């Protein structure tokens, strides 16, 4: 079996009492993409799962973990994969999918044999994986750069100019509940997801990457009137509960992959928080 760790759900009242390290232990996921090893973080928020793999010396097989109580990983789940490294291969029940840099793959419920490998050990792929429970099988689908929905958001004047790319959303691919996409902050801007929002109908995970060496992103979370922050480095992820805002500001430009699961597939379903009312 692949390795895993478990994160339990927390209520807003208990989070208010956490110190810095306790807050990080509860929500921060470090060392997401690991060389030649697949280690899942299994969250009890919507049973969301996060992992990463950098195949260098060998191909890595997707295996079930004990909390799933399943004979194979995708028996009752769906999976989203985005490659943020160099060329790589995902072999699914005998079918090979080639994923170039920033290409994605959706795998539906029922796929049994899945392996990950790189085209070159010197320039390996880096696969970022999100998985959610699934109630129905939908077809596998590769999402290339030209297949994504692109939205330009924000402005330089408010330091939040950014490009949002929707990869695994119901307008691009049929899914049960998983949604994934990528946002890139433009040079000179720093803020993501500002104005901030919450969506009590679903949870979210942010994975920060393309953060330059010796730079960082300050991720804000918590209830709109009771916010907290977590300083994050390149290649780290953070869990956002349904009751929490999820916004960040970097010391340089950066990118992040967002993934969601919950009640519905309406990307625009959110409750916006007024900036001057955040506390």
PDB file of C-alpha atoms in Angstrom:
ATOM      1  CA  UNK A   1       0.000   0.000   0.000  1.00  0.00           C
ATOM      2  CA  UNK A   2       1.001   3.648  -0.506  1.00  0.00           C
ATOM      3  CA  UNK A   3       1.768   5.617   2.656  1.00  0.00           C
ATOM      4  CA  UNK A   4      -0.696   8.064   4.198  1.00  0.00           C
ATOM      5  CA  UNK A   5      -1.464  10.358   7.112  1.00  0.00           C
ATOM      6  CA  UNK A   6      -4.874  11.476   8.340  1.00  0.00           C
ATOM      7  CA  UNK A   7      -6.197  14.963   9.107  1.00  0.00           C
ATOM      8  CA  UNK A   8      -9.442  15.287  11.049  1.00  0.00           C
ATOM      9  CA  UNK A   9     -12.016  18.051  10.678  1.00  0.00           C
ATOM     10  CA  UNK A  10     -11.895  20.985  13.125  1.00  0.00           C
ATOM     11  CA  UNK A  11     -14.588  23.429  14.175  1.00  0.00           C
ATOM     12  CA  UNK A  12     -14.004  27.222  14.157  1.00  0.00           C
ATOM     13  CA  UNK A  13     -14.183  27.537  17.944  1.00  0.00           C
ATOM     14  CA  UNK A  14     -11.361  25.069  18.542  1.00  0.00           C
ATOM     15  CA  UNK A  15      -9.138  26.594  15.858  1.00  0.00           C
ATOM     16  CA  UNK A  16      -9.227  29.975  17.638  1.00  0.00           C
ATOM     17  CA  UNK A  17      -7.204  28.444  20.487  1.00  0.00           C
ATOM     18  CA  UNK A  18      -4.417  26.954  18.333  1.00  0.00           C
ATOM     19  CA  UNK A  19      -0.908  28.386  18.488  1.00  0.00           C
ATOM     20  CA  UNK A  20       1.270  28.782  15.394  1.00  0.00           C
ATOM     21  CA  UNK A  21       2.702  25.261  15.359  1.00  0.00           C
ATOM     22  CA  UNK A  22      -0.662  23.666  16.160  1.00  0.00           C
ATOM     23  CA  UNK A  23      -2.270  25.581  13.298  1.00  0.00           C
ATOM     24  CA  UNK A  24       0.434  24.355  10.925  1.00  0.00           C
ATOM     25  CA  UNK A  25       0.083  20.773  12.165  1.00  0.00           C
ATOM     26  CA  UNK A  26      -3.668  20.912  11.565  1.00  0.00           C
ATOM     27  CA  UNK A  27      -3.813  22.429   8.073  1.00  0.00           C
ATOM     28  CA  UNK A  28      -0.370  22.618   6.418  1.00  0.00           C
ATOM     29  CA  UNK A  29       0.855  19.754   4.207  1.00  0.00           C
ATOM     30  CA  UNK A  30       4.633  19.816   3.688  1.00  0.00           C
ATOM     31  CA  UNK A  31       6.776  17.772   1.282  1.00  0.00           C
ATOM     32  CA  UNK A  32       3.837  17.046  -1.019  1.00  0.00           C
ATOM     33  CA  UNK A  33       5.796  15.859  -4.064  1.00  0.00           C
ATOM     34  CA  UNK A  34       8.281  13.161  -3.055  1.00  0.00           C
ATOM     35  CA  UNK A  35      10.933  11.376  -5.117  1.00  0.00           C
ATOM     36  CA  UNK A  36       9.929   7.788  -5.936  1.00  0.00           C
ATOM     37  CA  UNK A  37       7.297   7.685  -3.210  1.00  0.00           C
ATOM     38  CA  UNK A  38       3.559   8.290  -2.979  1.00  0.00           C
ATOM     39  CA  UNK A  39       2.281   9.537   0.386  1.00  0.00           C
ATOM     40  CA  UNK A  40      -1.317  10.646   0.760  1.00  0.00           C
ATOM     41  CA  UNK A  41      -2.850  13.148   3.137  1.00  0.00           C
ATOM     42  CA  UNK A  42      -6.373  11.909   3.848  1.00  0.00           C
ATOM     43  CA  UNK A  43      -8.587  14.779   5.044  1.00  0.00           C
ATOM     44  CA  UNK A  44     -11.928  14.221   6.743  1.00  0.00           C
ATOM     45  CA  UNK A  45     -13.191  17.373   5.042  1.00  0.00           C
ATOM     46  CA  UNK A  46     -15.232  15.793   2.238  1.00  0.00           C
ATOM     47  CA  UNK A  47     -12.814  12.810   2.343  1.00  0.00           C
ATOM     48  CA  UNK A  48     -10.423  14.816   0.172  1.00  0.00           C
ATOM     49  CA  UNK A  49      -7.016  13.282  -0.578  1.00  0.00           C
ATOM     50  CA  UNK A  50      -3.792  15.060  -1.620  1.00  0.00           C
ATOM     51  CA  UNK A  51      -0.455  13.625  -2.779  1.00  0.00           C
ATOM     52  CA  UNK A  52       2.415  14.114  -5.199  1.00  0.00           C
ATOM     53  CA  UNK A  53       4.990  11.939  -6.915  1.00  0.00           C
ATOM     54  CA  UNK A  54       8.274  12.565  -8.734  1.00  0.00           C
ATOM     55  CA  UNK A  55       9.239   9.276 -10.438  1.00  0.00           C
ATOM     56  CA  UNK A  56      12.994   9.223 -10.978  1.00  0.00           C
ATOM     57  CA  UNK A  57      14.462   5.765 -10.535  1.00  0.00           C
ATOM     58  CA  UNK A  58      11.306   3.691 -10.992  1.00  0.00           C
ATOM     59  CA  UNK A  59       7.644   3.762 -11.967  1.00  0.00           C
ATOM     60  CA  UNK A  60       5.219   4.235  -9.077  1.00  0.00           C
ATOM     61  CA  UNK A  61       1.961   2.312  -8.780  1.00  0.00           C
ATOM     62  CA  UNK A  62      -1.238   3.804  -7.386  1.00  0.00           C
ATOM     63  CA  UNK A  63      -2.305   1.543  -4.530  1.00  0.00           C
ATOM     64  CA  UNK A  64      -5.201   1.614  -2.106  1.00  0.00           C
ATOM     65  CA  UNK A  65      -4.759   2.692   1.527  1.00  0.00           C
ATOM     66  CA  UNK A  66      -6.394   1.235   4.606  1.00  0.00           C
ATOM     67  CA  UNK A  67      -8.963   4.032   5.282  1.00  0.00           C
ATOM     68  CA  UNK A  68     -10.576   3.395   1.880  1.00  0.00           C
ATOM     69  CA  UNK A  69     -11.393  -0.248   2.694  1.00  0.00           C
ATOM     70  CA  UNK A  70     -11.315  -0.927  -1.042  1.00  0.00           C
ATOM     71  CA  UNK A  71      -9.630  -3.566  -3.182  1.00  0.00           C
ATOM     72  CA  UNK A  72      -8.116  -0.871  -5.450  1.00  0.00           C
ATOM     73  CA  UNK A  73      -7.732   2.895  -5.126  1.00  0.00           C
ATOM     74  CA  UNK A  74     -10.325   4.055  -7.660  1.00  0.00           C
ATOM     75  CA  UNK A  75     -12.980   1.516  -6.739  1.00  0.00           C
ATOM     76  CA  UNK A  76     -15.145   4.292  -5.257  1.00  0.00           C
ATOM     77  CA  UNK A  77     -13.076   7.362  -6.130  1.00  0.00           C
ATOM     78  CA  UNK A  78     -12.077   9.728  -8.925  1.00  0.00           C
ATOM     79  CA  UNK A  79      -8.623  11.250  -9.421  1.00  0.00           C
ATOM     80  CA  UNK A  80      -7.214  14.475 -10.831  1.00  0.00           C
ATOM     81  CA  UNK A  81      -3.563  14.743 -11.921  1.00  0.00           C
ATOM     82  CA  UNK A  82      -1.634  17.876 -12.954  1.00  0.00           C
ATOM     83  CA  UNK A  83       1.996  17.592 -14.072  1.00  0.00           C
ATOM     84  CA  UNK A  84       4.099  20.558 -12.933  1.00  0.00           C
ATOM     85  CA  UNK A  85       7.388  18.932 -13.975  1.00  0.00           C
ATOM     86  CA  UNK A  86       8.786  17.673 -17.267  1.00  0.00           C
ATOM     87  CA  UNK A  87       7.310  15.002 -19.533  1.00  0.00           C
ATOM     88  CA  UNK A  88       5.775  11.993 -17.846  1.00  0.00           C
ATOM     89  CA  UNK A  89       3.507   9.016 -18.440  1.00  0.00           C
ATOM     90  CA  UNK A  90       0.415   7.743 -16.676  1.00  0.00           C
ATOM     91  CA  UNK A  91      -0.535   4.201 -17.689  1.00  0.00           C
ATOM     92  CA  UNK A  92      -4.171   3.398 -16.898  1.00  0.00           C
ATOM     93  CA  UNK A  93      -5.369  -0.182 -17.423  1.00  0.00           C
ATOM     94  CA  UNK A  94      -3.003  -0.540 -20.378  1.00  0.00           C
ATOM     95  CA  UNK A  95      -3.632   2.905 -21.939  1.00  0.00           C
ATOM     96  CA  UNK A  96      -0.695   5.339 -21.848  1.00  0.00           C
ATOM     97  CA  UNK A  97      -1.312   9.067 -21.365  1.00  0.00           C
ATOM     98  CA  UNK A  98       1.608  11.444 -21.947  1.00  0.00           C
ATOM     99  CA  UNK A  99       1.466  14.545 -19.764  1.00  0.00           C
ATOM    100  CA  UNK A 100       3.671  17.496 -20.630  1.00  0.00           C
ATOM    101  CA  UNK A 101       4.355  20.444 -18.338  1.00  0.00           C
ATOM    102  CA  UNK A 102       1.073  21.803 -16.898  1.00  0.00           C
ATOM    103  CA  UNK A 103      -1.130  19.239 -18.600  1.00  0.00           C
ATOM    104  CA  UNK A 104      -3.761  17.342 -16.621  1.00  0.00           C
ATOM    105  CA  UNK A 105      -5.556  14.009 -16.559  1.00  0.00           C
ATOM    106  CA  UNK A 106      -8.910  13.057 -15.051  1.00  0.00           C
ATOM    107  CA  UNK A 107      -9.455   9.409 -14.079  1.00  0.00           C
ATOM    108  CA  UNK A 108     -12.954   8.216 -13.277  1.00  0.00           C
ATOM    109  CA  UNK A 109     -14.213   5.628 -10.851  1.00  0.00           C
ATOM    110  CA  UNK A 110     -13.360   2.008 -11.627  1.00  0.00           C
ATOM    111  CA  UNK A 111      -9.877   2.269 -13.142  1.00  0.00           C
ATOM    112  CA  UNK A 112      -7.762  -0.455 -11.566  1.00  0.00           C
ATOM    113  CA  UNK A 113      -4.108  -0.379 -12.649  1.00  0.00           C
ATOM    114  CA  UNK A 114      -2.458   3.076 -12.606  1.00  0.00           C
ATOM    115  CA  UNK A 115       1.289   3.745 -12.761  1.00  0.00           C
ATOM    116  CA  UNK A 116       3.353   6.930 -12.978  1.00  0.00           C
ATOM    117  CA  UNK A 117       6.738   7.349 -14.670  1.00  0.00           C
ATOM    118  CA  UNK A 118       8.995  10.025 -16.160  1.00  0.00           C
ATOM    119  CA  UNK A 119      10.311  10.298 -19.696  1.00  0.00           C
ATOM    120  CA  UNK A 120      13.729  11.265 -18.318  1.00  0.00           C
ATOM    121  CA  UNK A 121      15.275  10.651 -14.914  1.00  0.00           C
ATOM    122  CA  UNK A 122      17.357  13.810 -15.366  1.00  0.00           C
ATOM    123  CA  UNK A 123      14.219  15.869 -16.008  1.00  0.00           C
ATOM    124  CA  UNK A 124      11.457  13.998 -14.143  1.00  0.00           C
ATOM    125  CA  UNK A 125       7.738  14.602 -14.158  1.00  0.00           C
ATOM    126  CA  UNK A 126       6.120  15.963 -11.007  1.00  0.00           C
ATOM    127  CA  UNK A 127       2.553  14.780 -10.651  1.00  0.00           C
ATOM    128  CA  UNK A 128       0.241  16.577  -8.213  1.00  0.00           C
ATOM    129  CA  UNK A 129      -2.761  14.403  -7.278  1.00  0.00           C
ATOM    130  CA  UNK A 130      -6.183  15.154  -5.767  1.00  0.00           C
ATOM    131  CA  UNK A 131      -8.880  12.540  -5.175  1.00  0.00           C
ATOM    132  CA  UNK A 132     -12.490  12.562  -3.960  1.00  0.00           C
ATOM    133  CA  UNK A 133     -15.218   9.966  -3.457  1.00  0.00           C
ATOM    134  CA  UNK A 134     -17.227   9.184  -6.613  1.00  0.00           C
ATOM    135  CA  UNK A 135     -20.768   7.854  -7.037  1.00  0.00           C
ATOM    136  CA  UNK A 136     -20.621   7.308 -10.803  1.00  0.00           C
ATOM    137  CA  UNK A 137     -18.052   6.396 -13.447  1.00  0.00           C
ATOM    138  CA  UNK A 138     -17.130   9.080 -15.958  1.00  0.00           C
ATOM    139  CA  UNK A 139     -14.680   8.661 -18.872  1.00  0.00           C
ATOM    140  CA  UNK A 140     -10.987   9.343 -18.439  1.00  0.00           C
ATOM    141  CA  UNK A 141      -9.881  12.540 -20.129  1.00  0.00           C
ATOM    142  CA  UNK A 142      -6.597  14.311 -20.764  1.00  0.00           C
ATOM    143  CA  UNK A 143      -6.746  18.105 -20.470  1.00  0.00           C
ATOM    144  CA  UNK A 144      -4.083  19.860 -22.527  1.00  0.00           C
ATOM    145  CA  UNK A 145      -3.036  23.490 -22.289  1.00  0.00           C
ATOM    146  CA  UNK A 146      -5.428  24.415 -25.100  1.00  0.00           C
ATOM    147  CA  UNK A 147      -8.359  22.647 -23.412  1.00  0.00           C
ATOM    148  CA  UNK A 148      -8.476  24.735 -20.234  1.00  0.00           C
ATOM    149  CA  UNK A 149     -10.780  27.677 -19.592  1.00  0.00           C
ATOM    150  CA  UNK A 150      -8.726  30.830 -19.041  1.00  0.00           C
ATOM    151  CA  UNK A 151      -9.930  33.815 -17.008  1.00  0.00           C
ATOM    152  CA  UNK A 152      -8.027  37.027 -16.321  1.00  0.00           C
ATOM    153  CA  UNK A 153      -8.755  38.438 -12.866  1.00  0.00           C
ATOM    154  CA  UNK A 154      -7.782  41.408 -10.698  1.00  0.00           C
ATOM    155  CA  UNK A 155      -5.625  44.382 -11.601  1.00  0.00           C
ATOM    156  CA  UNK A 156      -2.139  45.791 -10.935  1.00  0.00           C
ATOM    157  CA  UNK A 157      -3.733  48.659  -8.998  1.00  0.00           C
ATOM    158  CA  UNK A 158      -5.024  46.259  -6.347  1.00  0.00           C
ATOM    159  CA  UNK A 159      -1.932  43.982  -6.524  1.00  0.00           C
ATOM    160  CA  UNK A 160      -4.033  40.953  -7.505  1.00  0.00           C
ATOM    161  CA  UNK A 161      -3.616  40.633 -11.287  1.00  0.00           C
ATOM    162  CA  UNK A 162      -3.686  36.905 -12.024  1.00  0.00           C
ATOM    163  CA  UNK A 163      -4.522  34.291 -14.626  1.00  0.00           C
ATOM    164  CA  UNK A 164      -6.904  31.491 -13.628  1.00  0.00           C
ATOM    165  CA  UNK A 165      -7.022  28.245 -15.597  1.00  0.00           C
ATOM    166  CA  UNK A 166      -9.840  25.759 -15.090  1.00  0.00           C
ATOM    167  CA  UNK A 167      -8.660  22.204 -15.782  1.00  0.00           C
ATOM    168  CA  UNK A 168     -10.994  19.722 -14.118  1.00  0.00           C
ATOM    169  CA  UNK A 169     -14.370  21.446 -13.919  1.00  0.00           C
ATOM    170  CA  UNK A 170     -17.748  20.316 -15.213  1.00  0.00           C
ATOM    171  CA  UNK A 171     -17.603  22.686 -18.192  1.00  0.00           C
ATOM    172  CA  UNK A 172     -14.402  20.927 -19.373  1.00  0.00           C
ATOM    173  CA  UNK A 173     -14.809  17.324 -18.206  1.00  0.00           C
ATOM    174  CA  UNK A 174     -17.613  15.244 -16.656  1.00  0.00           C
ATOM    175  CA  UNK A 175     -16.899  14.702 -12.957  1.00  0.00           C
ATOM    176  CA  UNK A 176     -18.707  13.639  -9.806  1.00  0.00           C
ATOM    177  CA  UNK A 177     -17.464  16.348  -7.419  1.00  0.00           C
ATOM    178  CA  UNK A 178     -13.738  16.963  -7.964  1.00  0.00           C
ATOM    179  CA  UNK A 179     -12.669  20.367  -9.304  1.00  0.00           C
ATOM    180  CA  UNK A 180      -9.103  21.456 -10.024  1.00  0.00           C
ATOM    181  CA  UNK A 181      -7.420  24.419 -11.624  1.00  0.00           C
ATOM    182  CA  UNK A 182      -4.369  26.641 -11.543  1.00  0.00           C
ATOM    183  CA  UNK A 183      -3.849  30.325 -10.783  1.00  0.00           C
ATOM    184  CA  UNK A 184      -0.693  32.284 -11.621  1.00  0.00           C
ATOM    185  CA  UNK A 185       0.027  35.638 -10.013  1.00  0.00           C
ATOM    186  CA  UNK A 186       1.397  38.158 -12.493  1.00  0.00           C
ATOM    187  CA  UNK A 187       4.745  39.919 -11.839  1.00  0.00           C
ATOM    188  CA  UNK A 188       4.230  42.957  -9.650  1.00  0.00           C
ATOM    189  CA  UNK A 189       1.136  41.534  -7.957  1.00  0.00           C
ATOM    190  CA  UNK A 190       1.015  39.492  -4.772  1.00  0.00           C
ATOM    191  CA  UNK A 191      -2.577  38.698  -3.713  1.00  0.00           C
ATOM    192  CA  UNK A 192      -4.596  35.642  -4.664  1.00  0.00           C
ATOM    193  CA  UNK A 193      -8.342  35.206  -4.071  1.00  0.00           C
ATOM    194  CA  UNK A 194      -8.844  38.784  -2.992  1.00  0.00           C
ATOM    195  CA  UNK A 195     -11.561  39.815  -2.262  1.00  0.00           C
ATOM    196  CA  UNK A 196     -11.633  36.695  -0.097  1.00  0.00           C
ATOM    197  CA  UNK A 197     -14.619  34.371   0.064  1.00  0.00           C
ATOM    198  CA  UNK A 198     -15.998  31.296   1.772  1.00  0.00           C
ATOM    199  CA  UNK A 199     -18.192  28.518   0.369  1.00  0.00           C
ATOM    200  CA  UNK A 200     -19.847  26.483   3.082  1.00  0.00           C
ATOM    201  CA  UNK A 201     -20.956  23.980   0.427  1.00  0.00           C
ATOM    202  CA  UNK A 202     -17.435  22.686  -0.220  1.00  0.00           C
ATOM    203  CA  UNK A 203     -13.865  22.560   1.060  1.00  0.00           C
ATOM    204  CA  UNK A 204     -10.688  23.474  -0.800  1.00  0.00           C
ATOM    205  CA  UNK A 205      -6.965  22.733  -0.898  1.00  0.00           C
ATOM    206  CA  UNK A 206      -4.299  25.110  -2.235  1.00  0.00           C
ATOM    207  CA  UNK A 207      -0.935  23.805  -3.446  1.00  0.00           C
ATOM    208  CA  UNK A 208       1.650  26.583  -3.825  1.00  0.00           C
ATOM    209  CA  UNK A 209       4.461  26.196  -6.383  1.00  0.00           C
ATOM    210  CA  UNK A 210       6.721  28.349  -8.574  1.00  0.00           C
ATOM    211  CA  UNK A 211       7.605  30.211  -5.379  1.00  0.00           C
ATOM    212  CA  UNK A 212      11.190  31.423  -5.923  1.00  0.00           C
ATOM    213  CA  UNK A 213      13.966  30.309  -3.581  1.00  0.00           C
ATOM    214  CA  UNK A 214      14.106  32.323  -0.342  1.00  0.00           C
ATOM    215  CA  UNK A 215      10.594  33.695  -0.975  1.00  0.00           C
ATOM    216  CA  UNK A 216       7.298  32.706   0.673  1.00  0.00           C
ATOM    217  CA  UNK A 217       3.524  33.055   0.578  1.00  0.00           C
ATOM    218  CA  UNK A 218       1.505  34.135   3.601  1.00  0.00           C
ATOM    219  CA  UNK A 219      -1.754  32.157   3.423  1.00  0.00           C
ATOM    220  CA  UNK A 220      -4.746  33.554   5.263  1.00  0.00           C
ATOM    221  CA  UNK A 221      -7.467  31.323   6.687  1.00  0.00           C
ATOM    222  CA  UNK A 222     -10.166  31.322   9.366  1.00  0.00           C
ATOM    223  CA  UNK A 223     -13.577  32.873   9.704  1.00  0.00           C
ATOM    224  CA  UNK A 224     -13.818  36.295   8.012  1.00  0.00           C
ATOM    225  CA  UNK A 225     -13.945  38.082  11.384  1.00  0.00           C
ATOM    226  CA  UNK A 226     -11.370  35.771  13.013  1.00  0.00           C
ATOM    227  CA  UNK A 227      -8.534  35.248  10.528  1.00  0.00           C
ATOM    228  CA  UNK A 228      -5.236  33.434  11.007  1.00  0.00           C
ATOM    229  CA  UNK A 229      -2.198  33.040   8.794  1.00  0.00           C
ATOM    230  CA  UNK A 230       0.253  30.295   7.775  1.00  0.00           C
ATOM    231  CA  UNK A 231       3.608  31.056   6.139  1.00  0.00           C
ATOM    232  CA  UNK A 232       4.186  28.659   3.255  1.00  0.00           C
ATOM    233  CA  UNK A 233       7.138  27.622   1.102  1.00  0.00           C
ATOM    234  CA  UNK A 234       7.370  26.265  -2.425  1.00  0.00           C
ATOM    235  CA  UNK A 235       5.764  22.834  -2.861  1.00  0.00           C
ATOM    236  CA  UNK A 236       3.499  22.996   0.199  1.00  0.00           C
ATOM    237  CA  UNK A 237      -0.291  22.646   0.398  1.00  0.00           C
ATOM    238  CA  UNK A 238      -2.889  23.892   2.850  1.00  0.00           C
ATOM    239  CA  UNK A 239      -6.343  22.570   3.719  1.00  0.00           C
ATOM    240  CA  UNK A 240      -9.189  25.093   3.769  1.00  0.00           C
ATOM    241  CA  UNK A 241     -12.322  24.094   5.745  1.00  0.00           C
ATOM    242  CA  UNK A 242     -15.729  25.086   4.338  1.00  0.00           C
ATOM    243  CA  UNK A 243     -16.085  27.800   7.003  1.00  0.00           C
ATOM    244  CA  UNK A 244     -12.709  29.393   6.228  1.00  0.00           C
ATOM    245  CA  UNK A 245     -11.473  32.054   3.859  1.00  0.00           C
ATOM    246  CA  UNK A 246      -8.517  30.997   1.672  1.00  0.00           C
ATOM    247  CA  UNK A 247      -6.368  33.802   0.385  1.00  0.00           C
ATOM    248  CA  UNK A 248      -2.681  34.578   0.194  1.00  0.00           C
ATOM    249  CA  UNK A 249      -0.056  37.206  -0.466  1.00  0.00           C
ATOM    250  CA  UNK A 250       3.455  36.404  -1.635  1.00  0.00           C
ATOM    251  CA  UNK A 251       6.796  38.122  -1.327  1.00  0.00           C
ATOM    252  CA  UNK A 252       7.085  37.544  -5.095  1.00  0.00           C
ATOM    253  CA  UNK A 253       4.889  36.244  -7.909  1.00  0.00           C
ATOM    254  CA  UNK A 254       3.931  32.548  -7.673  1.00  0.00           C
ATOM    255  CA  UNK A 255       1.374  29.950  -8.777  1.00  0.00           C
ATOM    256  CA  UNK A 256      -0.973  27.605  -6.990  1.00  0.00           C
ATOM    257  CA  UNK A 257      -3.243  24.690  -7.843  1.00  0.00           C
ATOM    258  CA  UNK A 258      -6.677  24.752  -6.266  1.00  0.00           C
ATOM    259  CA  UNK A 259      -8.842  21.711  -5.720  1.00  0.00           C
ATOM    260  CA  UNK A 260     -12.374  21.517  -4.359  1.00  0.00           C
ATOM    261  CA  UNK A 261     -15.051  19.024  -3.382  1.00  0.00           C
ATOM    262  CA  UNK A 262     -18.484  19.279  -1.819  1.00  0.00           C
ATOM    263  CA  UNK A 263     -22.136  19.898  -2.522  1.00  0.00           C
ATOM    264  CA  UNK A 264     -22.093  21.259  -6.062  1.00  0.00           C
ATOM    265  CA  UNK A 265     -20.026  21.908  -9.182  1.00  0.00           C
ATOM    266  CA  UNK A 266     -20.831  25.606  -9.625  1.00  0.00           C
ATOM    267  CA  UNK A 267     -17.420  27.287  -9.596  1.00  0.00           C
ATOM    268  CA  UNK A 268     -19.041  30.670  -8.919  1.00  0.00           C
ATOM    269  CA  UNK A 269     -20.814  29.418  -5.802  1.00  0.00           C
ATOM    270  CA  UNK A 270     -19.125  31.546  -3.132  1.00  0.00           C
ATOM    271  CA  UNK A 271     -19.930  34.105  -0.447  1.00  0.00           C
ATOM    272  CA  UNK A 272     -17.664  37.097  -0.993  1.00  0.00           C
ATOM    273  CA  UNK A 273     -16.194  38.806   2.062  1.00  0.00           C
ATOM    274  CA  UNK A 274     -15.831  42.579   1.934  1.00  0.00           C
ATOM    275  CA  UNK A 275     -12.199  43.545   2.280  1.00  0.00           C
ATOM    276  CA  UNK A 276     -12.837  46.299   4.823  1.00  0.00           C
ATOM    277  CA  UNK A 277     -14.803  43.878   7.020  1.00  0.00           C
ATOM    278  CA  UNK A 278     -12.059  41.263   7.392  1.00  0.00           C
ATOM    279  CA  UNK A 279     -10.603  41.002  10.861  1.00  0.00           C
TER     280      UNK A 279
END
